CSV table of N, CA and C in Angstrom, one decimal:
chain,number,residue,atom,x,y,z
A,218,UNK,N,132.0,112.5,36.5
A,218,UNK,CA,131.1,112.0,37.7
A,218,UNK,C,129.9,112.1,37.7
A,219,UNK,N,129.0,111.4,38.3
A,219,UNK,CA,127.5,111.1,38.4
A,219,UNK,C,127.1,110.9,39.8
A,220,UNK,N,125.9,111.5,39.7
A,220,UNK,CA,125.2,111.6,40.9
A,220,UNK,C,124.2,110.7,40.9
A,221,UNK,N,124.2,109.5,42.1
A,221,UNK,CA,123.0,108.9,42.3
A,221,UNK,C,122.7,107.8,41.1
A,222,UNK,N,123.7,107.6,40.2
A,222,UNK,CA,123.5,106.8,39.1
A,222,UNK,C,122.5,107.3,38.1
A,223,UNK,N,122.2,108.6,38.2
A,223,UNK,CA,121.2,109.2,37.2
A,223,UNK,C,122.1,109.9,36.3
A,224,UNK,N,123.3,109.7,35.9
A,224,UNK,CA,123.8,110.3,34.9
A,224,UNK,C,123.9,112.1,34.8
A,225,UNK,N,124.1,112.5,36.0
A,225,UNK,CA,124.1,113.9,35.9
A,225,UNK,C,125.1,114.2,36.6
A,226,UNK,N,125.8,115.4,36.3
A,226,UNK,CA,127.3,115.8,36.4
A,226,UNK,C,127.3,116.7,37.9
A,227,UNK,N,128.3,116.3,38.5
A,227,UNK,CA,128.7,117.0,39.6
A,227,UNK,C,129.5,118.3,39.7
A,228,UNK,N,129.6,118.7,38.3
A,228,UNK,CA,130.4,119.9,38.2
A,228,UNK,C,129.8,121.2,38.1
A,229,UNK,N,128.6,121.5,38.9
A,229,UNK,CA,127.9,122.5,38.9
A,229,UNK,C,128.5,123.6,39.9
A,230,UNK,N,128.7,124.7,39.6
A,230,UNK,CA,129.5,125.7,40.3
A,230,UNK,C,128.5,127.0,40.7
A,231,UNK,N,129.1,127.9,41.7
A,231,UNK,CA,128.2,129.0,42.0
A,231,UNK,C,128.0,129.9,40.8
A,232,UNK,N,128.7,129.9,39.8
A,232,UNK,CA,128.3,130.9,38.7
A,232,UNK,C,127.1,130.2,37.8
A,233,UNK,N,127.1,128.7,37.6
A,233,UNK,CA,126.0,128.1,36.9
A,233,UNK,C,124.8,128.5,37.7
A,234,UNK,N,124.8,128.2,39.2
A,234,UNK,CA,123.6,128.4,40.1
A,234,UNK,C,123.1,129.9,40.0
A,235,UNK,N,124.0,130.9,40.0
A,235,UNK,CA,123.5,132.2,39.9
A,235,UNK,C,122.9,132.4,38.5
A,236,UNK,N,123.4,131.8,37.4
A,236,UNK,CA,122.7,132.0,36.1
A,236,UNK,C,121.4,131.4,35.9
A,237,UNK,N,121.0,130.7,36.9
A,237,UNK,CA,119.7,130.0,37.1
A,237,UNK,C,119.9,128.5,36.5
A,238,UNK,N,120.9,127.8,36.5
A,238,UNK,CA,120.7,126.4,36.3
A,238,UNK,C,120.3,125.6,37.4
A,239,UNK,N,119.4,124.6,37.2
A,239,UNK,CA,118.7,123.9,38.0
A,239,UNK,C,119.1,122.7,38.2
A,240,UNK,N,120.2,122.1,38.9
A,240,UNK,CA,120.9,120.8,38.8
A,240,UNK,C,119.9,119.8,39.1
A,241,UNK,N,119.6,118.7,38.3
A,241,UNK,CA,118.8,117.5,38.3
A,241,UNK,C,117.6,117.7,37.5
A,242,UNK,N,117.3,119.1,36.8
A,242,UNK,CA,116.2,119.5,36.1
A,242,UNK,C,116.0,118.6,34.8
A,243,UNK,N,117.1,118.2,34.2
A,243,UNK,CA,116.9,117.2,33.1
A,243,UNK,C,116.9,115.9,33.2
A,244,UNK,N,116.6,115.3,34.2
A,244,UNK,CA,116.7,113.6,34.6
A,244,UNK,C,115.8,112.8,34.0
A,245,UNK,N,116.0,111.7,33.4
A,245,UNK,CA,115.2,110.9,32.7
A,245,UNK,C,114.0,110.5,34.0
A,246,UNK,N,112.7,110.8,33.4
A,246,UNK,CA,111.5,110.3,34.4
A,246,UNK,C,111.9,108.9,34.3
A,247,UNK,N,112.0,108.3,33.2
A,247,UNK,CA,112.2,106.7,33.2
A,247,UNK,C,112.7,106.4,31.7
A,248,UNK,N,113.6,105.2,31.8
A,248,UNK,CA,114.0,104.4,30.7
A,248,UNK,C,113.8,102.9,31.0
A,249,UNK,N,113.2,102.4,29.8
A,249,UNK,CA,112.8,101.1,30.0
A,249,UNK,C,113.4,100.3,28.7
A,250,UNK,N,114.1,99.3,28.7
A,250,UNK,CA,114.4,98.5,27.6
A,250,UNK,C,114.3,97.2,27.9
A,251,UNK,N,113.3,96.6,27.5
A,251,UNK,CA,113.2,95.0,27.9
A,251,UNK,C,113.4,94.3,26.7
A,252,UNK,N,114.3,93.1,26.5
A,252,UNK,CA,114.7,92.4,25.5
A,252,UNK,C,114.5,90.8,25.7
A,253,UNK,N,114.0,90.0,24.8
A,253,UNK,CA,113.8,88.5,24.8
A,253,UNK,C,113.9,88.0,23.8
A,254,UNK,N,114.8,86.9,23.6
A,254,UNK,CA,114.8,85.9,22.3
A,254,UNK,C,114.7,84.7,22.6
A,255,UNK,N,114.2,84.2,21.6
A,255,UNK,CA,113.9,82.5,21.7
A,255,UNK,C,113.8,81.6,20.4
A,256,UNK,N,114.4,80.7,20.3
A,256,UNK,CA,114.6,80.1,19.2
A,256,UNK,C,115.0,78.3,19.0
A,257,UNK,N,114.6,77.9,18.3
A,257,UNK,CA,115.0,76.2,18.1
A,257,UNK,C,114.2,75.5,17.0
A,258,UNK,N,114.4,74.4,17.0
A,258,UNK,CA,113.9,73.4,15.8
A,258,UNK,C,112.3,73.2,16.4
A,259,UNK,N,111.6,73.1,15.0
A,259,UNK,CA,110.3,72.8,15.1
A,259,UNK,C,110.1,71.3,14.6
A,260,UNK,N,110.5,70.9,13.5
A,260,UNK,CA,111.2,69.7,13.0
A,260,UNK,C,112.7,69.3,12.8
A,261,UNK,N,113.1,68.7,13.3
A,261,UNK,CA,114.6,68.2,13.3
A,261,UNK,C,115.2,68.4,11.7
A,262,UNK,N,116.1,69.1,11.6
A,262,UNK,CA,116.9,69.4,10.3
A,262,UNK,C,115.9,70.0,9.2
A,263,UNK,N,114.6,70.4,9.4
A,263,UNK,CA,113.8,70.9,8.4
A,263,UNK,C,113.4,72.3,8.8
A,264,UNK,N,112.8,72.6,10.2
A,264,UNK,CA,112.1,73.7,10.2
A,264,UNK,C,112.4,74.2,11.5
A,265,UNK,N,112.9,75.8,11.6
A,265,UNK,CA,113.3,76.3,12.8
A,265,UNK,C,112.5,77.6,13.0
A,266,UNK,N,112.7,78.0,14.1
A,266,UNK,CA,112.0,79.3,14.3
A,266,UNK,C,113.0,80.3,15.3
A,267,UNK,N,113.0,81.7,15.3
A,267,UNK,CA,113.7,82.3,16.2
A,267,UNK,C,112.7,83.6,16.3
A,268,UNK,N,112.2,84.0,17.7
A,268,UNK,CA,111.8,85.3,17.8
A,268,UNK,C,112.5,86.1,18.8
A,269,UNK,N,112.5,87.5,18.5
A,269,UNK,CA,113.2,88.3,19.1
A,269,UNK,C,112.2,89.4,19.2
A,270,UNK,N,111.9,89.9,20.5
A,270,UNK,CA,111.0,90.9,20.9
A,270,UNK,C,111.7,91.9,21.9
A,271,UNK,N,111.3,93.1,21.5
A,271,UNK,CA,111.9,94.2,22.6
A,271,UNK,C,110.9,95.3,22.7
A,272,UNK,N,110.9,95.9,24.0
A,272,UNK,CA,110.2,96.8,24.3
A,272,UNK,C,110.9,98.1,24.9
A,273,UNK,N,110.8,99.4,24.3
A,273,UNK,CA,111.7,100.3,24.8
A,273,UNK,C,110.6,101.6,25.1
A,274,UNK,N,111.0,102.2,26.1
A,274,UNK,CA,110.1,103.5,26.4
A,274,UNK,C,110.9,104.3,27.1
A,275,UNK,N,111.1,105.5,26.7
A,275,UNK,CA,111.6,106.7,27.3
A,275,UNK,C,110.8,107.5,27.6
A,276,UNK,N,110.9,108.3,28.9
A,276,UNK,CA,110.2,109.5,29.3
A,276,UNK,C,111.0,110.5,29.7
A,277,UNK,N,111.0,111.8,29.1
A,277,UNK,CA,111.8,112.9,29.6
A,277,UNK,C,110.8,113.9,29.9
A,278,UNK,N,111.3,114.7,31.3
A,278,UNK,CA,110.5,116.0,31.4
A,278,UNK,C,111.2,117.2,30.5
A,279,UNK,N,110.0,118.1,30.0
A,279,UNK,CA,110.5,119.2,29.3
A,279,UNK,C,109.9,120.3,30.0
A,280,UNK,N,110.7,121.4,30.4
A,280,UNK,CA,110.5,122.5,30.9
A,280,UNK,C,110.1,123.6,30.0
A,281,UNK,N,108.3,124.0,30.1
A,281,UNK,CA,108.2,125.0,29.2
A,281,UNK,C,108.2,126.3,29.8
A,282,UNK,N,108.7,126.5,30.9
A,282,UNK,CA,108.8,127.8,31.7
A,282,UNK,C,107.9,128.1,32.4
A,283,UNK,N,106.6,127.5,32.1
A,283,UNK,CA,105.3,127.9,33.1
A,283,UNK,C,105.0,126.4,33.7
A,284,UNK,N,105.4,125.1,33.0
A,284,UNK,CA,105.1,124.0,33.6
A,284,UNK,C,106.1,123.1,33.1
A,285,UNK,N,106.3,121.6,33.7
A,285,UNK,CA,106.9,120.9,33.3
A,285,UNK,C,105.8,119.5,32.8
A,286,UNK,N,106.3,119.2,31.4
A,286,UNK,CA,105.4,118.0,31.0
A,286,UNK,C,106.4,116.9,30.8
A,287,UNK,N,105.7,115.7,30.4
A,287,UNK,CA,106.9,114.7,29.9
A,287,UNK,C,106.4,114.1,28.6
A,288,UNK,N,107.6,114.1,27.9
A,288,UNK,CA,107.6,113.7,26.3
A,288,UNK,C,107.9,112.2,26.6
A,289,UNK,N,107.2,111.2,25.7
A,289,UNK,CA,107.6,109.8,25.9
A,289,UNK,C,108.0,109.3,24.2
A,290,UNK,N,108.8,108.5,24.3
A,290,UNK,CA,108.9,107.5,23.1
A,290,UNK,C,108.5,106.4,23.5
A,291,UNK,N,107.9,105.5,22.7
A,291,UNK,CA,107.5,104.3,23.0
A,291,UNK,C,107.7,103.4,21.6
A,292,UNK,N,108.4,102.2,21.9
A,292,UNK,CA,108.6,101.5,20.8
A,292,UNK,C,109.0,100.0,21.0
A,293,UNK,N,107.8,99.0,20.6
A,293,UNK,CA,107.9,97.7,20.9
A,293,UNK,C,108.4,97.2,19.3
A,294,UNK,N,109.4,96.3,19.6
A,294,UNK,CA,110.3,95.9,18.1
A,294,UNK,C,110.2,94.4,18.4
A,295,UNK,N,109.5,93.8,17.0
A,295,UNK,CA,109.4,92.2,16.9
A,295,UNK,C,109.9,92.2,15.5
A,296,UNK,N,110.8,90.7,15.8
A,296,UNK,CA,111.5,90.3,14.6
A,296,UNK,C,111.4,88.9,14.7
A,297,UNK,N,110.6,88.3,14.0
A,297,UNK,CA,110.2,86.8,14.0
A,297,UNK,C,110.6,86.1,12.7
A,298,UNK,N,111.3,85.0,13.0
A,298,UNK,CA,111.8,84.3,11.6
A,298,UNK,C,111.4,82.6,11.9
A,299,UNK,N,111.0,82.1,10.4
A,299,UNK,CA,110.8,80.9,10.4
A,299,UNK,C,111.7,80.4,9.1
A,300,UNK,N,112.5,79.4,9.3
A,300,UNK,CA,113.6,78.9,8.3
A,300,UNK,C,112.9,77.4,7.9
A,301,UNK,N,112.9,77.3,6.6
A,301,UNK,CA,112.5,76.1,6.1
A,301,UNK,C,113.7,75.4,5.1
A,302,UNK,N,114.2,74.3,5.5
A,302,UNK,CA,115.3,73.7,4.7
A,302,UNK,C,114.4,72.7,3.9
A,303,UNK,N,114.1,73.2,2.5
A,303,UNK,CA,113.0,72.8,1.7
A,303,UNK,C,113.8,71.4,0.9
A,304,UNK,N,115.0,71.5,0.7
A,304,UNK,CA,115.9,70.4,0.3
A,304,UNK,C,117.4,70.6,0.6
A,305,UNK,N,118.2,69.7,0.4
A,305,UNK,CA,119.5,69.7,0.9
A,305,UNK,C,120.0,71.1,0.2
A,306,UNK,N,119.7,71.3,-0.8
A,306,UNK,CA,120.4,72.6,-1.4
A,306,UNK,C,119.4,73.9,-1.5
A,307,UNK,N,118.2,73.9,-1.0
A,307,UNK,CA,117.3,75.0,-0.9
A,307,UNK,C,116.7,75.2,0.4
A,308,UNK,N,116.9,76.4,0.8
A,308,UNK,CA,116.4,77.0,2.0
A,308,UNK,C,115.5,78.4,2.0
A,309,UNK,N,114.3,78.4,2.5
A,309,UNK,CA,113.4,79.4,2.5
A,309,UNK,C,113.1,80.0,3.9
A,310,UNK,N,113.4,81.2,3.8
A,310,UNK,CA,113.3,81.8,5.5
A,310,UNK,C,111.9,82.8,5.1
A,311,UNK,N,111.2,82.9,6.1
A,311,UNK,CA,110.2,83.9,6.0
A,311,UNK,C,110.1,84.8,7.4
A,312,UNK,N,110.3,86.3,7.3
A,312,UNK,CA,110.6,86.8,8.3
A,312,UNK,C,109.6,88.0,8.5
A,313,UNK,N,109.1,88.3,9.4
A,313,UNK,CA,108.3,89.5,9.9
A,313,UNK,C,108.8,90.3,10.9
A,314,UNK,N,108.8,91.6,10.6
A,314,UNK,CA,109.5,92.7,11.5
A,314,UNK,C,108.5,93.7,11.7
A,315,UNK,N,108.4,94.3,12.9
A,315,UNK,CA,107.5,95.7,13.0
A,315,UNK,C,108.1,96.4,14.2
A,316,UNK,N,108.1,97.6,14.0
A,316,UNK,CA,108.4,98.4,15.2
A,316,UNK,C,108.0,99.9,15.1
A,317,UNK,N,106.8,99.7,15.6
A,317,UNK,CA,105.7,101.1,15.7
A,317,UNK,C,106.7,101.7,17.0
A,318,UNK,N,106.7,103.3,16.3
A,318,UNK,CA,107.0,104.1,17.3
A,318,UNK,C,106.0,105.3,17.4
A,319,UNK,N,105.9,105.6,18.7
A,319,UNK,CA,105.1,106.5,19.1
A,319,UNK,C,105.9,107.7,20.0
A,320,UNK,N,105.9,108.9,19.6
A,320,UNK,CA,106.5,110.0,20.4
A,320,UNK,C,105.2,111.3,20.9
A,321,UNK,N,105.0,111.4,22.2
A,321,UNK,CA,104.1,112.1,22.5
A,321,UNK,C,104.9,113.4,23.2
A,322,UNK,N,104.0,114.5,23.0
A,322,UNK,CA,104.2,115.8,23.4
A,322,UNK,C,105.5,116.4,22.6
A,323,UNK,N,105.3,115.9,21.4
A,323,UNK,CA,106.4,116.4,20.4
A,323,UNK,C,106.6,117.8,20.2
A,324,UNK,N,107.6,118.4,20.3
A,324,UNK,CA,108.0,120.0,20.3
A,324,UNK,C,107.5,120.7,21.3
A,325,UNK,N,107.1,120.4,22.2
A,325,UNK,CA,106.7,121.3,23.6
A,325,UNK,C,108.1,121.9,23.8
A,326,UNK,N,107.6,123.2,24.0
A,326,UNK,CA,108.9,124.1,24.4
A,326,UNK,C,108.2,125.4,25.1
A,327,UNK,N,108.9,126.3,25.5
A,327,UNK,CA,108.2,127.7,25.8
A,327,UNK,C,107.6,128.4,25.0
A,328,UNK,N,107.4,127.9,23.9
A,328,UNK,CA,106.7,128.7,22.8
A,328,UNK,C,105.3,128.0,22.5
A,329,UNK,N,105.6,126.6,22.5
A,329,UNK,CA,104.5,125.6,22.4
A,329,UNK,C,104.0,125.1,23.7
A,330,UNK,N,102.8,125.2,24.2
A,330,UNK,CA,102.8,124.6,25.5
A,330,UNK,C,102.0,123.3,25.3
A,331,UNK,N,101.8,122.5,26.1
A,331,UNK,CA,101.6,121.0,26.1
A,331,UNK,C,100.2,120.8,25.5
A,332,UNK,N,99.6,121.8,25.5
A,332,UNK,CA,98.1,121.5,25.1
A,332,UNK,C,97.9,121.7,23.5
A,333,UNK,N,99.1,122.2,23.0
A,333,UNK,CA,99.3,122.4,21.4
A,333,UNK,C,100.3,121.5,20.8
A,334,UNK,N,100.6,120.4,21.8
A,334,UNK,CA,101.9,119.6,21.3
A,334,UNK,C,101.1,118.5,20.5
A,335,UNK,N,102.1,117.8,19.6
A,335,UNK,CA,101.7,116.6,18.7
A,335,UNK,C,102.2,115.5,19.0
A,336,UNK,N,101.7,114.6,18.6
A,336,UNK,CA,102.0,113.2,18.8
A,336,UNK,C,102.4,112.5,17.5
A,337,UNK,N,103.5,111.9,17.3
A,337,UNK,CA,104.3,111.6,16.1
A,337,UNK,C,104.0,109.9,16.2
A,338,UNK,N,103.4,109.3,15.2
A,338,UNK,CA,103.3,107.8,15.0
A,338,UNK,C,104.0,107.3,13.7
A,339,UNK,N,105.0,106.3,13.8
A,339,UNK,CA,105.6,106.0,12.7
A,339,UNK,C,105.8,104.3,12.7
A,340,UNK,N,106.0,103.9,11.8
A,340,UNK,CA,106.4,102.4,11.7
A,340,UNK,C,105.2,101.4,10.9
A,341,UNK,N,105.3,100.4,10.9
A,341,UNK,CA,104.5,99.4,10.2
A,341,UNK,C,105.3,98.0,9.7
A,342,UNK,N,104.3,97.0,9.7
A,342,UNK,CA,104.9,95.7,9.4
A,342,UNK,C,106.0,95.6,8.3
A,343,UNK,N,106.9,94.6,8.3
A,343,UNK,CA,107.5,94.2,6.9
A,343,UNK,C,107.7,92.6,7.0
A,344,UNK,N,107.2,92.2,5.7
A,344,UNK,CA,107.1,90.8,5.3
A,344,UNK,C,108.5,90.4,4.5
A,345,UNK,N,109.1,89.2,4.4
A,345,UNK,CA,110.3,89.3,4.1
A,345,UNK,C,110.3,87.7,3.7
A,346,UNK,N,110.5,87.0,2.4
A,346,UNK,CA,110.9,85.7,2.2
A,346,UNK,C,112.2,86.0,1.2
A,347,UNK,N,113.1,85.1,1.8
A,347,UNK,CA,114.4,84.9,1.3
A,347,UNK,C,114.8,83.5,0.6
A,348,UNK,N,115.0,83.4,-0.5
A,348,UNK,CA,115.4,81.9,-0.9
A,348,UNK,C,116.9,81.8,-1.1
A,349,UNK,N,117.3,80.7,-0.7
A,349,UNK,CA,118.8,80.6,-0.6
A,349,UNK,C,119.3,79.2,-1.2
A,350,UNK,N,120.2,79.2,-2.6
A,350,UNK,CA,120.4,77.9,-3.0
A,350,UNK,C,121.9,78.1,-3.6
A,351,UNK,N,122.7,76.9,-3.3
A,351,UNK,CA,124.0,77.1,-3.6
A,351,UNK,C,124.1,76.0,-4.9
A,352,UNK,N,124.3,76.5,-5.9
A,352,UNK,CA,124.6,76.0,-7.0
A,352,UNK,C,126.0,75.1,-7.6
A,353,UNK,N,127.0,75.7,-6.8
A,353,UNK,CA,128.2,75.1,-6.9
A,353,UNK,C,129.3,75.5,-5.5
A,354,UNK,N,130.4,75.2,-5.4
A,354,UNK,CA,131.1,75.7,-4.2
A,354,UNK,C,131.4,77.2,-4.6
A,355,UNK,N,131.4,77.5,-5.9
A,355,UNK,CA,131.7,78.8,-5.9
A,355,UNK,C,130.6,80.1,-6.2
A,356,UNK,N,129.3,79.3,-6.5
A,356,UNK,CA,128.1,80.1,-6.7
A,356,UNK,C,127.0,80.1,-5.6
A,357,UNK,N,126.5,80.9,-5.3
A,357,UNK,CA,125.5,80.8,-4.2
A,357,UNK,C,124.5,82.0,-4.7
A,358,UNK,N,123.1,81.4,-4.6
A,358,UNK,CA,122.0,82.3,-5.4
A,358,UNK,C,121.3,82.7,-4.0
A,359,UNK,N,121.0,83.8,-3.7
A,359,UNK,CA,120.0,84.2,-2.7
A,359,UNK,C,119.0,85.3,-3.2
A,360,UNK,N,117.8,85.1,-3.1
A,360,UNK,CA,116.8,86.1,-3.5
A,360,UNK,C,116.0,86.5,-2.6
A,361,UNK,N,115.5,87.8,-2.3
A,361,UNK,CA,114.6,88.3,-1.6
A,361,UNK,C,113.4,89.2,-2.0
A,362,UNK,N,112.3,88.8,-1.5
A,362,UNK,CA,111.0,89.5,-1.9
A,362,UNK,C,110.6,90.1,-0.5
A,363,UNK,N,110.2,91.3,-0.7
A,363,UNK,CA,109.8,92.1,0.6
A,363,UNK,C,108.7,93.0,0.6
A,364,UNK,N,107.8,93.5,1.6
A,364,UNK,CA,106.8,94.3,1.5
A,364,UNK,C,106.9,94.9,2.7
A,365,UNK,N,106.7,96.2,2.8
A,365,UNK,CA,106.6,97.0,4.0
A,365,UNK,C,105.7,97.8,3.7
A,366,UNK,N,104.6,97.9,4.5
A,366,UNK,CA,103.8,99.0,4.7
A,366,UNK,C,103.8,100.2,6.0
A,367,UNK,N,104.4,101.1,5.7
A,367,UNK,CA,105.2,102.1,6.7
A,367,UNK,C,104.0,103.2,6.7
A,368,UNK,N,103.8,103.9,7.9
A,368,UNK,CA,102.8,105.1,8.1
A,368,UNK,C,103.7,106.1,8.7
A,369,UNK,N,103.4,107.2,8.5
A,369,UNK,CA,104.0,108.4,9.3
A,369,UNK,C,102.9,109.0,9.6
A,370,UNK,N,102.4,109.4,10.9
A,370,UNK,CA,101.4,110.5,11.2
A,370,UNK,C,101.7,111.6,12.1
A,371,UNK,N,101.6,112.6,12.0
A,371,UNK,CA,101.8,113.8,13.1
A,371,UNK,C,100.3,114.3,13.3
A,372,UNK,N,100.0,113.9,14.8
A,372,UNK,CA,98.7,114.3,15.3
A,372,UNK,C,98.6,114.9,16.4
A,373,UNK,N,97.4,115.8,16.6
A,373,UNK,CA,97.5,116.7,18.1
A,373,UNK,C,97.4,115.6,19.1
A,374,UNK,N,97.9,116.2,20.3
A,374,UNK,CA,97.8,115.5,21.4
A,374,UNK,C,96.4,115.5,22.0
A,375,UNK,N,95.9,116.4,21.7
A,375,UNK,CA,94.6,116.9,22.3
A,375,UNK,C,93.5,117.3,21.2
A,376,UNK,N,92.6,116.7,20.7
A,376,UNK,CA,91.7,117.3,19.5
A,376,UNK,C,91.1,118.5,19.9
A,377,UNK,N,90.7,119.3,19.0
A,377,UNK,CA,89.9,120.7,19.1
A,377,UNK,C,90.5,121.7,19.8
A,378,UNK,N,92.1,121.8,20.1
A,378,UNK,CA,92.5,122.8,20.9
A,378,UNK,C,92.9,124.0,20.0
A,379,UNK,N,92.4,125.1,20.4
A,379,UNK,CA,92.9,126.4,19.2
A,379,UNK,C,94.2,126.9,19.6
A,380,UNK,N,94.8,127.3,18.7
A,380,UNK,CA,96.3,127.9,18.9
A,380,UNK,C,96.2,129.1,19.6
A,381,UNK,N,97.0,128.8,20.8
A,381,UNK,CA,97.2,129.9,21.8
A,381,UNK,C,98.7,130.8,21.5
A,382,UNK,N,99.2,130.7,20.4
A,382,UNK,CA,100.6,131.4,20.3
A,382,UNK,C,100.2,132.7,19.7
A,383,UNK,N,99.1,132.9,18.7
A,383,UNK,CA,98.7,134.1,18.3
A,383,UNK,C,97.3,134.4,18.7
A,384,UNK,N,97.0,135.6,19.5
A,384,UNK,CA,95.7,135.7,20.0
A,384,UNK,C,95.1,137.0,19.0
A,385,UNK,N,93.8,136.9,19.0
A,385,UNK,CA,93.0,137.9,18.1
A,385,UNK,C,93.0,137.6,16.9
A,386,UNK,N,93.5,136.7,16.0
A,386,UNK,CA,93.3,136.4,14.6
A,386,UNK,C,93.0,135.2,14.5
A,387,UNK,N,91.6,135.0,13.9
A,387,UNK,CA,90.6,133.9,13.9
A,387,UNK,C,91.4,132.8,12.8
A,388,UNK,N,92.2,133.5,11.9
A,388,UNK,CA,92.7,132.7,10.9
A,388,UNK,C,93.9,131.9,11.5
A,389,UNK,N,94.6,132.3,12.6
A,389,UNK,CA,95.6,131.6,13.1
A,389,UNK,C,95.5,130.6,14.2
A,390,UNK,N,94.0,130.4,14.5
A,390,UNK,CA,93.6,129.7,15.7
A,390,UNK,C,94.0,128.1,15.5
A,391,UNK,N,94.0,127.5,13.8
A,391,UNK,CA,94.2,126.1,13.5
A,391,UNK,C,95.4,126.1,13.1
A,392,UNK,N,96.3,127.3,13.1
A,392,UNK,CA,97.6,127.2,12.7
A,392,UNK,C,98.6,126.6,13.9
A,393,UNK,N,99.7,126.0,13.4
A,393,UNK,CA,100.7,125.3,14.1
A,393,UNK,C,101.6,126.4,14.9
A,394,UNK,N,101.9,126.2,16.2
A,394,UNK,CA,103.0,127.2,17.0
A,394,UNK,C,104.2,126.5,16.8
A,395,UNK,N,105.3,127.5,16.2
A,395,UNK,CA,106.6,127.0,15.9
A,395,UNK,C,107.6,127.6,16.7
A,396,UNK,N,108.8,127.1,16.9
A,396,UNK,CA,109.7,128.0,17.8
A,396,UNK,C,110.3,129.1,16.8
């Protein structure tokens, strides 16, 4: 069973409430997933295109015990293709894909406050060329060359914030708080 379409269960009994469970505390702040695609011929029987784009954003509240902060995942996804029928038996396809992902307030918890949180940025473009050629009814040759430039960065959400997990030790000020 769900309440208000928010995918929250109604099976909270008095025992759970006595133990401190707060119904509705783990609801999504927001979930967005927008998608669109479009394609068609550029030159009849010679050149086609296909564009597919998507945007995803998920925001989730995280209770640290002293505050509630929002962790977000953002991912725009691009997949574009251009297909060229070079001859009746040779087809070339050029493809570009990219889906950079950013997660904010990574690893926020009761031990790691929001000011010590991290931002994770991953992804990068991929370029691909595929050649397809049937040599006979029983033999099809397909060759692909691809290049992908992927980055993965874990960065502080706020620059210059000293570690607040361990007080009194200078050499721990730049260390990372972990659960």
